PDB file of C-alpha atoms and ligand atoms in Angstrom:
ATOM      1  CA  UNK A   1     -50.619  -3.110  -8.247  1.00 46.00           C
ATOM      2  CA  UNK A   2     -51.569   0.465  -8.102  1.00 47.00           C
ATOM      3  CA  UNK A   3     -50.440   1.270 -11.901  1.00 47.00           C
ATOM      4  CA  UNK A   4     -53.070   4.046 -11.783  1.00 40.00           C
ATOM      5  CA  UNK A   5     -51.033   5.793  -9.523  1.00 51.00           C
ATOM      6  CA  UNK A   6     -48.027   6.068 -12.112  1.00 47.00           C
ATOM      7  CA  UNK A   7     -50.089   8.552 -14.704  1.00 47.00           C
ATOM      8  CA  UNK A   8     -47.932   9.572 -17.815  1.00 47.00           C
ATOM      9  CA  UNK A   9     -44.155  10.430 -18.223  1.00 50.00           C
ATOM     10  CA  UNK A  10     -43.346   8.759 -14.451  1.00 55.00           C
ATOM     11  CA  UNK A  11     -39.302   8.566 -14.691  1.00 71.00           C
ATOM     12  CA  UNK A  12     -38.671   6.665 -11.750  1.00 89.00           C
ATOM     13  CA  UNK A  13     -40.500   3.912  -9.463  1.00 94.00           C
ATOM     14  CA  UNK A  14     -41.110   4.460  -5.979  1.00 96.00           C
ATOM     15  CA  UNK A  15     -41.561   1.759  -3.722  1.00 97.00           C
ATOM     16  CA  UNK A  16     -42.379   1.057   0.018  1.00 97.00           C
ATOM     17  CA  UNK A  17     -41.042  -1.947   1.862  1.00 98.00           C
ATOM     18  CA  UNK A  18     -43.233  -2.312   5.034  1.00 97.00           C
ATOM     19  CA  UNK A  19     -43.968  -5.046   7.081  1.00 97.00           C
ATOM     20  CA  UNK A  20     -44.638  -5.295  11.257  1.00 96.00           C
ATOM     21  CA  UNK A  21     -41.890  -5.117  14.014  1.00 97.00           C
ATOM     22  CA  UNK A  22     -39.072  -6.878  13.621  1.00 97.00           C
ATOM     23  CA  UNK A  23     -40.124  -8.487  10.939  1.00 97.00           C
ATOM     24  CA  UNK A  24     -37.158  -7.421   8.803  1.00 97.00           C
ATOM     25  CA  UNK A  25     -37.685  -4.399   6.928  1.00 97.00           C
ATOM     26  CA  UNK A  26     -34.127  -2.605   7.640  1.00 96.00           C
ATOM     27  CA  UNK A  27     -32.493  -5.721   7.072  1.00 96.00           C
ATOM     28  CA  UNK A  28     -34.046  -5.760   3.613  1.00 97.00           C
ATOM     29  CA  UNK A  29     -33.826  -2.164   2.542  1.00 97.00           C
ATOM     30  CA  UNK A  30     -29.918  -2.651   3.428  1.00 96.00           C
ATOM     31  CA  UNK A  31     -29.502  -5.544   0.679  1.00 96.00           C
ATOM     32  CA  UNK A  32     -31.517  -2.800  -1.601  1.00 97.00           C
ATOM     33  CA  UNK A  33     -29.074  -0.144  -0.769  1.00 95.00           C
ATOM     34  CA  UNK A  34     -26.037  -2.072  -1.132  1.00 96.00           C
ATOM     35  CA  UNK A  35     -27.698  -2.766  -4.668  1.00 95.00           C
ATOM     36  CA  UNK A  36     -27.207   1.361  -4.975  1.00 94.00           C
ATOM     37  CA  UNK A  37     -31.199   1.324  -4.521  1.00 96.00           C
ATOM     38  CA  UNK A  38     -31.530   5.351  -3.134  1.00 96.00           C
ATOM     39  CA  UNK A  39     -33.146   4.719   0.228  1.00 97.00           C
ATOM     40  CA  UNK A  40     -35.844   7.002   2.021  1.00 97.00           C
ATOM     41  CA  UNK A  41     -35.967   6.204   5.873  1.00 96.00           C
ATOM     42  CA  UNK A  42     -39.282   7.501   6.502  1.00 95.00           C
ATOM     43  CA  UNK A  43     -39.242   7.176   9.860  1.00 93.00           C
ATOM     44  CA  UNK A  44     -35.988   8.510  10.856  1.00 95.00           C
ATOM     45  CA  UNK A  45     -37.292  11.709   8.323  1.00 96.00           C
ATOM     46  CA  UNK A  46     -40.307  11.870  10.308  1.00 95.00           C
ATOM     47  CA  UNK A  47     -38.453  11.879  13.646  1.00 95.00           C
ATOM     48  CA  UNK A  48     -35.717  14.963  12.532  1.00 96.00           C
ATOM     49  CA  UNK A  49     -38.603  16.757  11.112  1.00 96.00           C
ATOM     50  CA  UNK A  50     -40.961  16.875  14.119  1.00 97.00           C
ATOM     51  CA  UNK A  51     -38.121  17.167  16.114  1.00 96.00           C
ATOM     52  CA  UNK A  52     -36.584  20.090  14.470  1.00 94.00           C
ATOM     53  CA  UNK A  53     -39.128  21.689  12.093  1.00 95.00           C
ATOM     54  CA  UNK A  54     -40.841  24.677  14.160  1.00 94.00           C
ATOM     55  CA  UNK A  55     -43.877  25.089  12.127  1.00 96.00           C
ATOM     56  CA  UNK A  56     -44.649  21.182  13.069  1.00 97.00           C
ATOM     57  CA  UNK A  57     -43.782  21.866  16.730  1.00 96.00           C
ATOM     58  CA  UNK A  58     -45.533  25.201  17.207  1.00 96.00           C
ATOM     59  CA  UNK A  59     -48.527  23.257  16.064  1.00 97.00           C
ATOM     60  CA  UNK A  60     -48.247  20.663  18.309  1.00 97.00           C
ATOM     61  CA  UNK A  61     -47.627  22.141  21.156  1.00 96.00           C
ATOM     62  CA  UNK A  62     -51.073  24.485  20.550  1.00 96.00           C
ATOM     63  CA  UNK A  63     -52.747  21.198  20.811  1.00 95.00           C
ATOM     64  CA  UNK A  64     -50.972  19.335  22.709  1.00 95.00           C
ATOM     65  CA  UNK A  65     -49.169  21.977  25.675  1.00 94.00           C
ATOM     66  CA  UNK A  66     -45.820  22.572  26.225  1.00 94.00           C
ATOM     67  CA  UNK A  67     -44.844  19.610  27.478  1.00 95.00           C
ATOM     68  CA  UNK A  68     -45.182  17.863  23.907  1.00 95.00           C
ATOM     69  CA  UNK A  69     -41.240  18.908  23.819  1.00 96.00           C
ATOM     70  CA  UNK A  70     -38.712  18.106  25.225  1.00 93.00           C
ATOM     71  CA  UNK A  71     -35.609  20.193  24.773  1.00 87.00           C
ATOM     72  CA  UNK A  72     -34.069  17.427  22.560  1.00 89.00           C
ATOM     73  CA  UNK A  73     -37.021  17.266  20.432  1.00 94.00           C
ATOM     74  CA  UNK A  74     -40.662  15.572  20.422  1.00 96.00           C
ATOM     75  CA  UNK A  75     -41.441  14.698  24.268  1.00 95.00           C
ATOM     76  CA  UNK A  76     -42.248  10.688  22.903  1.00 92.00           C
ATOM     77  CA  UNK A  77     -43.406   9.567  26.193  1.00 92.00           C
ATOM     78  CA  UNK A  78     -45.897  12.510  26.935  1.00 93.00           C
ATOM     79  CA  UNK A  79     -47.349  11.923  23.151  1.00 95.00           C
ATOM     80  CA  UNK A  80     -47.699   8.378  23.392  1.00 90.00           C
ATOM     81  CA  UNK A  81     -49.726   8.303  26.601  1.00 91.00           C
ATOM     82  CA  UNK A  82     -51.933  11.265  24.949  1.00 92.00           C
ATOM     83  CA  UNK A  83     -52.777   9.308  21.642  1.00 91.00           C
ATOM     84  CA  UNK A  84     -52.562   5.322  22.672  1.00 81.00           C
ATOM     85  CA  UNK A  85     -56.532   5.190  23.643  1.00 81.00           C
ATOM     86  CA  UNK A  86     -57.474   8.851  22.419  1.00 90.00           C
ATOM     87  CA  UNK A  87     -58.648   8.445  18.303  1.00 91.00           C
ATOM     88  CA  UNK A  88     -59.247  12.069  18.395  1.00 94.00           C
ATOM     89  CA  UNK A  89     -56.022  13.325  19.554  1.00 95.00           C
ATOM     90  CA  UNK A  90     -54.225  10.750  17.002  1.00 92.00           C
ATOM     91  CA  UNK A  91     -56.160  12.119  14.025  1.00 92.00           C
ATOM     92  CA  UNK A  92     -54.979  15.987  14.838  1.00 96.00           C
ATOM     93  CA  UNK A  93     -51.686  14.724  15.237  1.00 95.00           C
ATOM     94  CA  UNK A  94     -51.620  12.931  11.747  1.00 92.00           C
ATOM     95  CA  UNK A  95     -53.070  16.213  10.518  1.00 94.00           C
ATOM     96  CA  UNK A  96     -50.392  18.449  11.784  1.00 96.00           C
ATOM     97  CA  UNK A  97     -47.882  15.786  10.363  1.00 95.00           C
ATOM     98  CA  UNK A  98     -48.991  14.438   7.420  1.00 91.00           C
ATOM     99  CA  UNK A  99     -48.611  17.112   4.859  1.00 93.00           C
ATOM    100  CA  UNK A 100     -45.132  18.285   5.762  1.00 95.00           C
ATOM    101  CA  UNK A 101     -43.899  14.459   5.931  1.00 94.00           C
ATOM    102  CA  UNK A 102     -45.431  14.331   2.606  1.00 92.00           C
ATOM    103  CA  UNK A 103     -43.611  16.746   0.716  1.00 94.00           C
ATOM    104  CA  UNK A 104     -40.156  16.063   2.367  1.00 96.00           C
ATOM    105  CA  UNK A 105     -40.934  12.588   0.774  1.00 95.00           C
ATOM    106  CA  UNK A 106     -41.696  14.687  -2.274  1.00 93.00           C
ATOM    107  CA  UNK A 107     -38.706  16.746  -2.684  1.00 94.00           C
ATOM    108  CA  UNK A 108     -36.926  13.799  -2.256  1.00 95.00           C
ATOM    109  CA  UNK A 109     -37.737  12.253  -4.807  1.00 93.00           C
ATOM    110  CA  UNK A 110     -37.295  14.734  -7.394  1.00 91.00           C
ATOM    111  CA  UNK A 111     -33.971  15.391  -5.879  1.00 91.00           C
ATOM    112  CA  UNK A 112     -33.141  11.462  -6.627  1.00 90.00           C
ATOM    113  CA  UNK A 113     -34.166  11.692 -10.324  1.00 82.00           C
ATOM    114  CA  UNK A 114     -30.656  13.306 -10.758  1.00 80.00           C
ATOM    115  CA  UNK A 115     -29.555   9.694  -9.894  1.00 76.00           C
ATOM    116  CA  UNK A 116     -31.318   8.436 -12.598  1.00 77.00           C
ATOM    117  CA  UNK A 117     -31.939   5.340 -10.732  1.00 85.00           C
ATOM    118  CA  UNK A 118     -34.886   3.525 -12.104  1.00 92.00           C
ATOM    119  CA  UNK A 119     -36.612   3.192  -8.670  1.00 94.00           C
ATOM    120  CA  UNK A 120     -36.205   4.521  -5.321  1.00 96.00           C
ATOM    121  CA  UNK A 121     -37.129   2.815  -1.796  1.00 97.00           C
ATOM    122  CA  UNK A 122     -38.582   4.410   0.767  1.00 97.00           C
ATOM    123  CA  UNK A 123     -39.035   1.948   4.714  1.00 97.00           C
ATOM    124  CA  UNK A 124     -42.155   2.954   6.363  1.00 94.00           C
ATOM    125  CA  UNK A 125     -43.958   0.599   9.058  1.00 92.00           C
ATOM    126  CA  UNK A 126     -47.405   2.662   8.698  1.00 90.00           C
ATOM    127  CA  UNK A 127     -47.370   2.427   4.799  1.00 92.00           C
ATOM    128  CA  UNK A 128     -51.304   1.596   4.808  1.00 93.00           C
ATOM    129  CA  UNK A 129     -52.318   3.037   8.291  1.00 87.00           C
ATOM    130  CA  UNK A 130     -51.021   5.829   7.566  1.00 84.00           C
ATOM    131  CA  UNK A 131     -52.661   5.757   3.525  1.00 86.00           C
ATOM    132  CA  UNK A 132     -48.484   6.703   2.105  1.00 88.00           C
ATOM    133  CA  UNK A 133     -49.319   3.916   0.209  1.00 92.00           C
ATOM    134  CA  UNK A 134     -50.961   6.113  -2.107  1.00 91.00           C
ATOM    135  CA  UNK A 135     -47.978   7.957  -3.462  1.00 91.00           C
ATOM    136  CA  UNK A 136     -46.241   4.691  -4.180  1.00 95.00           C
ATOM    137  CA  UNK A 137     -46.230   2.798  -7.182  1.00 95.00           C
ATOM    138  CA  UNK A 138     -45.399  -0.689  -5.414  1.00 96.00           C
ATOM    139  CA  UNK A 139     -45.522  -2.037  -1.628  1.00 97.00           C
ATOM    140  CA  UNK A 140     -43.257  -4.802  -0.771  1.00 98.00           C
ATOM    141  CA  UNK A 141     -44.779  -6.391   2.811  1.00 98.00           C
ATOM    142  CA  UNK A 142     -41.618  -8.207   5.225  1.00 98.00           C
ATOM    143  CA  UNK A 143     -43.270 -11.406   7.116  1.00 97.00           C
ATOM    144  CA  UNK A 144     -41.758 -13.451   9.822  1.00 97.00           C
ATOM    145  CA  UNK A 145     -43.750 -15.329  12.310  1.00 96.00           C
ATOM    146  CA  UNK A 146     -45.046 -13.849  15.053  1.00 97.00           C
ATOM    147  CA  UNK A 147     -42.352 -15.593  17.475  1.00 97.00           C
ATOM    148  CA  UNK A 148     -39.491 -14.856  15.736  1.00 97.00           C
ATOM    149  CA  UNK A 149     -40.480 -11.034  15.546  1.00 98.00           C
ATOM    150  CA  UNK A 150     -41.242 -10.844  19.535  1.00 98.00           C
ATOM    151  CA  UNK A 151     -37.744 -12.460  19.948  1.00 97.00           C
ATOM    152  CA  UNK A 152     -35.942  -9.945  17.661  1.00 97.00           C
ATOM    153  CA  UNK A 153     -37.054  -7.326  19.259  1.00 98.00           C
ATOM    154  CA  UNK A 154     -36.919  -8.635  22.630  1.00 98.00           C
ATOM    155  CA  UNK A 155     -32.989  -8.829  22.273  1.00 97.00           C
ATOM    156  CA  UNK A 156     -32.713  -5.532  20.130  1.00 97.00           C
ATOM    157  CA  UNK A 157     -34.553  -3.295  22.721  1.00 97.00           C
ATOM    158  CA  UNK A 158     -34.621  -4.569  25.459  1.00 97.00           C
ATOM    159  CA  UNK A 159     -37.816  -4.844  25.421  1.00 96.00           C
ATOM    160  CA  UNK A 160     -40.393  -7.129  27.049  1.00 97.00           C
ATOM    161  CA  UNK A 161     -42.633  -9.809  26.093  1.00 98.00           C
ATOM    162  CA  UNK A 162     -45.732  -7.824  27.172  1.00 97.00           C
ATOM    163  CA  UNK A 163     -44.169  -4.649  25.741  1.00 96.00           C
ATOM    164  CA  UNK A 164     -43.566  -6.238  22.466  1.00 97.00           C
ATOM    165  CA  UNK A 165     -46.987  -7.502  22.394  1.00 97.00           C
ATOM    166  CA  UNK A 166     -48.603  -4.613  23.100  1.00 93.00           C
ATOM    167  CA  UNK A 167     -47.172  -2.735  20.062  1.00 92.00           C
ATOM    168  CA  UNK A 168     -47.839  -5.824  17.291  1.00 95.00           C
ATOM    169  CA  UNK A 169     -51.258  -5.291  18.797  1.00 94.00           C
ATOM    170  CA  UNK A 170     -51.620  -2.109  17.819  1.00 88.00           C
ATOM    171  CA  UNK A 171     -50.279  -2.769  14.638  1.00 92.00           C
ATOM    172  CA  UNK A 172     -52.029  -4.099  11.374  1.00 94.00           C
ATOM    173  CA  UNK A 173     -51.800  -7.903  10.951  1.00 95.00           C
ATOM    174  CA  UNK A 174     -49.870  -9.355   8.454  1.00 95.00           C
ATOM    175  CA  UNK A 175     -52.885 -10.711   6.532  1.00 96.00           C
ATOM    176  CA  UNK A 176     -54.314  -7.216   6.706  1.00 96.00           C
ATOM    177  CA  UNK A 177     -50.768  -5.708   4.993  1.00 97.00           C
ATOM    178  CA  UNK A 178     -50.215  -8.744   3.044  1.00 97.00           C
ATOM    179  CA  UNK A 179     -54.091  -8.888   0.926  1.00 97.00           C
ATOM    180  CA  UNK A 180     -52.697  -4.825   0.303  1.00 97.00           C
ATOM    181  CA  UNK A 181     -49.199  -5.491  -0.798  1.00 97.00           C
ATOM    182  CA  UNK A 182     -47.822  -6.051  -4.462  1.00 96.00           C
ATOM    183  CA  UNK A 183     -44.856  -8.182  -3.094  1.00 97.00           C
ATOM    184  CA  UNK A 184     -43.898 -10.316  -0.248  1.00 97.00           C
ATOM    185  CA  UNK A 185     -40.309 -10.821   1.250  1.00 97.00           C
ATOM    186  CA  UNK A 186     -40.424 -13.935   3.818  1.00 96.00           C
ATOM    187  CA  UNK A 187     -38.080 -13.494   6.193  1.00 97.00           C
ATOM    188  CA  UNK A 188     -37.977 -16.171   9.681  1.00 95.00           C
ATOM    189  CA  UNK A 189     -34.520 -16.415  10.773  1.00 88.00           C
ATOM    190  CA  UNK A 190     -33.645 -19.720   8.433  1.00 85.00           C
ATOM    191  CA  UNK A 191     -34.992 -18.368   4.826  1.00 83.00           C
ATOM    192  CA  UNK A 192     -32.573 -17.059   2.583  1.00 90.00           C
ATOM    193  CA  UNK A 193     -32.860 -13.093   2.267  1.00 94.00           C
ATOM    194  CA  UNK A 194     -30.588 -12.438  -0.410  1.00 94.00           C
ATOM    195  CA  UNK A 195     -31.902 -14.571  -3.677  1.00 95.00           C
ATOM    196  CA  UNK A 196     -35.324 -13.187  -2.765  1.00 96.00           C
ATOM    197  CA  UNK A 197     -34.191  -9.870  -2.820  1.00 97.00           C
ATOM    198  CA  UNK A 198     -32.265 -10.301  -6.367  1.00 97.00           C
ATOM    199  CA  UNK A 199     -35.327 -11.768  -7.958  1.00 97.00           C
ATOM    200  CA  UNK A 200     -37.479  -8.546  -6.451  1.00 97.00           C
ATOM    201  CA  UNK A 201     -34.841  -6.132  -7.874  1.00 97.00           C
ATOM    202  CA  UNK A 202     -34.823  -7.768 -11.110  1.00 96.00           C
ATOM    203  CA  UNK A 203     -38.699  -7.712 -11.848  1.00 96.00           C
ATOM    204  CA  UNK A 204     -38.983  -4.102 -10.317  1.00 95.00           C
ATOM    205  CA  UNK A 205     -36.418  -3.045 -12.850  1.00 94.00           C
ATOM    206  CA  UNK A 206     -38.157  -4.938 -15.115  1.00 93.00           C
ATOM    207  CA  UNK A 207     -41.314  -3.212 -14.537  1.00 91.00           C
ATOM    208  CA  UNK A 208     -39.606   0.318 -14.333  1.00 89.00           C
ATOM    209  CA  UNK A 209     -38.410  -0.460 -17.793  1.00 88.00           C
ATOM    210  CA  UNK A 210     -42.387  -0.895 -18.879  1.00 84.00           C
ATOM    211  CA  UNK A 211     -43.638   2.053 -17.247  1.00 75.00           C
ATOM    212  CA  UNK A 212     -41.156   4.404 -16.455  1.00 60.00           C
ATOM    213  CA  UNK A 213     -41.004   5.962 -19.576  1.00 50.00           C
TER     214      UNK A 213
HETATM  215  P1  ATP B   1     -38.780  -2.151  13.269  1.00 97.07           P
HETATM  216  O1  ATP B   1     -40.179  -2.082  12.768  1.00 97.07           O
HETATM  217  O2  ATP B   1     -38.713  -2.260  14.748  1.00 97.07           O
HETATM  218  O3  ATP B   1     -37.901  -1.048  12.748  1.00 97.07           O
HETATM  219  P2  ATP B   1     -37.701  -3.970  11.318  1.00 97.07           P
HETATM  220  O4  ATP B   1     -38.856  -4.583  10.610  1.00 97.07           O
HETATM  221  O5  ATP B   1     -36.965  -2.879  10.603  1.00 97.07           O
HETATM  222  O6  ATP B   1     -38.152  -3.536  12.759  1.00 97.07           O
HETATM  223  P3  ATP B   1     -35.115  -5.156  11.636  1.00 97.07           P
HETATM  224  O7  ATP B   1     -34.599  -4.064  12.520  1.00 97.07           O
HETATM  225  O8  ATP B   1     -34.621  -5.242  10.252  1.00 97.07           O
HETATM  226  O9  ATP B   1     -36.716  -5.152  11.656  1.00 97.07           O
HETATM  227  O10 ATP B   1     -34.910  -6.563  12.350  1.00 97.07           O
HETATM  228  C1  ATP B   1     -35.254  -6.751  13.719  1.00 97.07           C
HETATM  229  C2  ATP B   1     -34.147  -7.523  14.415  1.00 97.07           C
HETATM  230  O11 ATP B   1     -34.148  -8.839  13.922  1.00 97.07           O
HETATM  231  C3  ATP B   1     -32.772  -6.945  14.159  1.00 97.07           C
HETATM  232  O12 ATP B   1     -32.000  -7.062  15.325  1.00 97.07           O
HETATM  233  C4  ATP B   1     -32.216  -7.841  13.042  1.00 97.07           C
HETATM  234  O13 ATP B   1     -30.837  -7.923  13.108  1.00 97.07           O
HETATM  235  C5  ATP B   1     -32.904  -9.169  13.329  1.00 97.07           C
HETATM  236  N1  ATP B   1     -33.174  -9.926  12.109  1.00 97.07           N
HETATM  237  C6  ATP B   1     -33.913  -9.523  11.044  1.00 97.07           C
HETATM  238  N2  ATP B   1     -33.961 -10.469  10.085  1.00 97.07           N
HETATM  239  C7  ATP B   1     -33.231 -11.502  10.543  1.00 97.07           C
HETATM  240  C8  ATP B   1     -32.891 -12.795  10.016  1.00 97.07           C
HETATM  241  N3  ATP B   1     -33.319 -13.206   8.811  1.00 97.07           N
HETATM  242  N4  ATP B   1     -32.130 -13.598  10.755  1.00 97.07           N
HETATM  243  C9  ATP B   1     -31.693 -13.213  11.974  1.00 97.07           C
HETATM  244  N5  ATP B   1     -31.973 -12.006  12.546  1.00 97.07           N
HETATM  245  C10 ATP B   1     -32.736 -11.162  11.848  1.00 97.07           C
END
């Protein structure tokens, strides 16, 4: 639990539903929304903002060179290839990002509170990498085994074996995100999603009822 983290006169809960590749989380945070659970996509936020925010880009692109972007946006491939074995060039990038991806996340929230839904959601794969984790009152980790993820996203990208493998690698392990998480959704193809979910809406309601005062 990171109750610390909710200080006095919190109104609303935010939690992060994270988890490894394909291991379920947009599945999950669906059921949530369809509970009318307001729904941050952090990494479709972080994509339009790098893409389109020119303070972000103009910083980049100092570091980086021009060919960071593309005229659509972020040049993915060209950034990828810089920071995959390069610690250094990862950490400025986190720096230029960090901070605005924060307070988008920020404003969001307060602009939610209108809603006056006891919690908020926000899906983000990096939720401990990337140390989010810190502005959110509870992290819900998605498992699945390690074969059914490659398979998912094997048939959802495209994607091959080695490819797939090569990201998880990169990726925290499940025990790793699991020993950090308040909550854990179990989700291989044959375990029923949906009861899980209910039960995990009910006690976070619960506990927004206790501290969200
Ligand atoms: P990513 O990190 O790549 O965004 P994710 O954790 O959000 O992945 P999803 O996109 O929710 O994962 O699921 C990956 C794929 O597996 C999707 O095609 C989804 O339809 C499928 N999938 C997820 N859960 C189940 C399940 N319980 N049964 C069958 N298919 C599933």
């Amino acid at each position: 639990m990171h109750l610390s983290r909710l200080g006095g006169g919190v109104s609303m809960l935010r939690i992060g539903i994270t988890g490894g590749i394909g291991s379920g989380k947009s599945i999950v945070c669906n059921y949530f929304e369809k509970l009318q659970v307001p729904l941050y996509h952090a990494d479709d936020e972080a994509t339009r903002l790098i893409d389109h925010n020119l303070k972000i880009r103009k910083k980049i692109i100092s570091f980086f060179g021009e060919d960071a972007y593309a005229k659509k946006g972020l040049n993915k491939a060209v950034i990828r290839q810089r920071v995959f074995n390069d610690q250094k060039a990862l950490t400025v990038l986190n720096a230029i990002t960090h901070p605005p991806l924060m307070k988008h996340f920020n404003d969001w929230c307060a602009a939610q509170k209108k809603q006056k839904h006891p919690f908020i959601i926000k899906e983000a794969a990096l939720v401990f990498e990337s140390n989010s984790y810190q502005m959110l009152d509870f992290v819900v980790c998605v498992v699945a085994p390690l074969e059914t993820r490659i398979s998912r996203v094997m048939q959802r990208d495209g994607k091959t074996r080695v490819e797939v493998e090569r990201i998880i690698n990169k990726q925290w392990s499940d025990e790793e995100k699991i020993k950090r998480s308040d909550f854990v959704i179990q989700n291989p193809d044959d375990e029923l999603l949906l009861p899980q979910i209910l039960i995990l809406h009910d006690l976070i309601l619960k506990k927004s009822a206790l501290y969200g005062k």
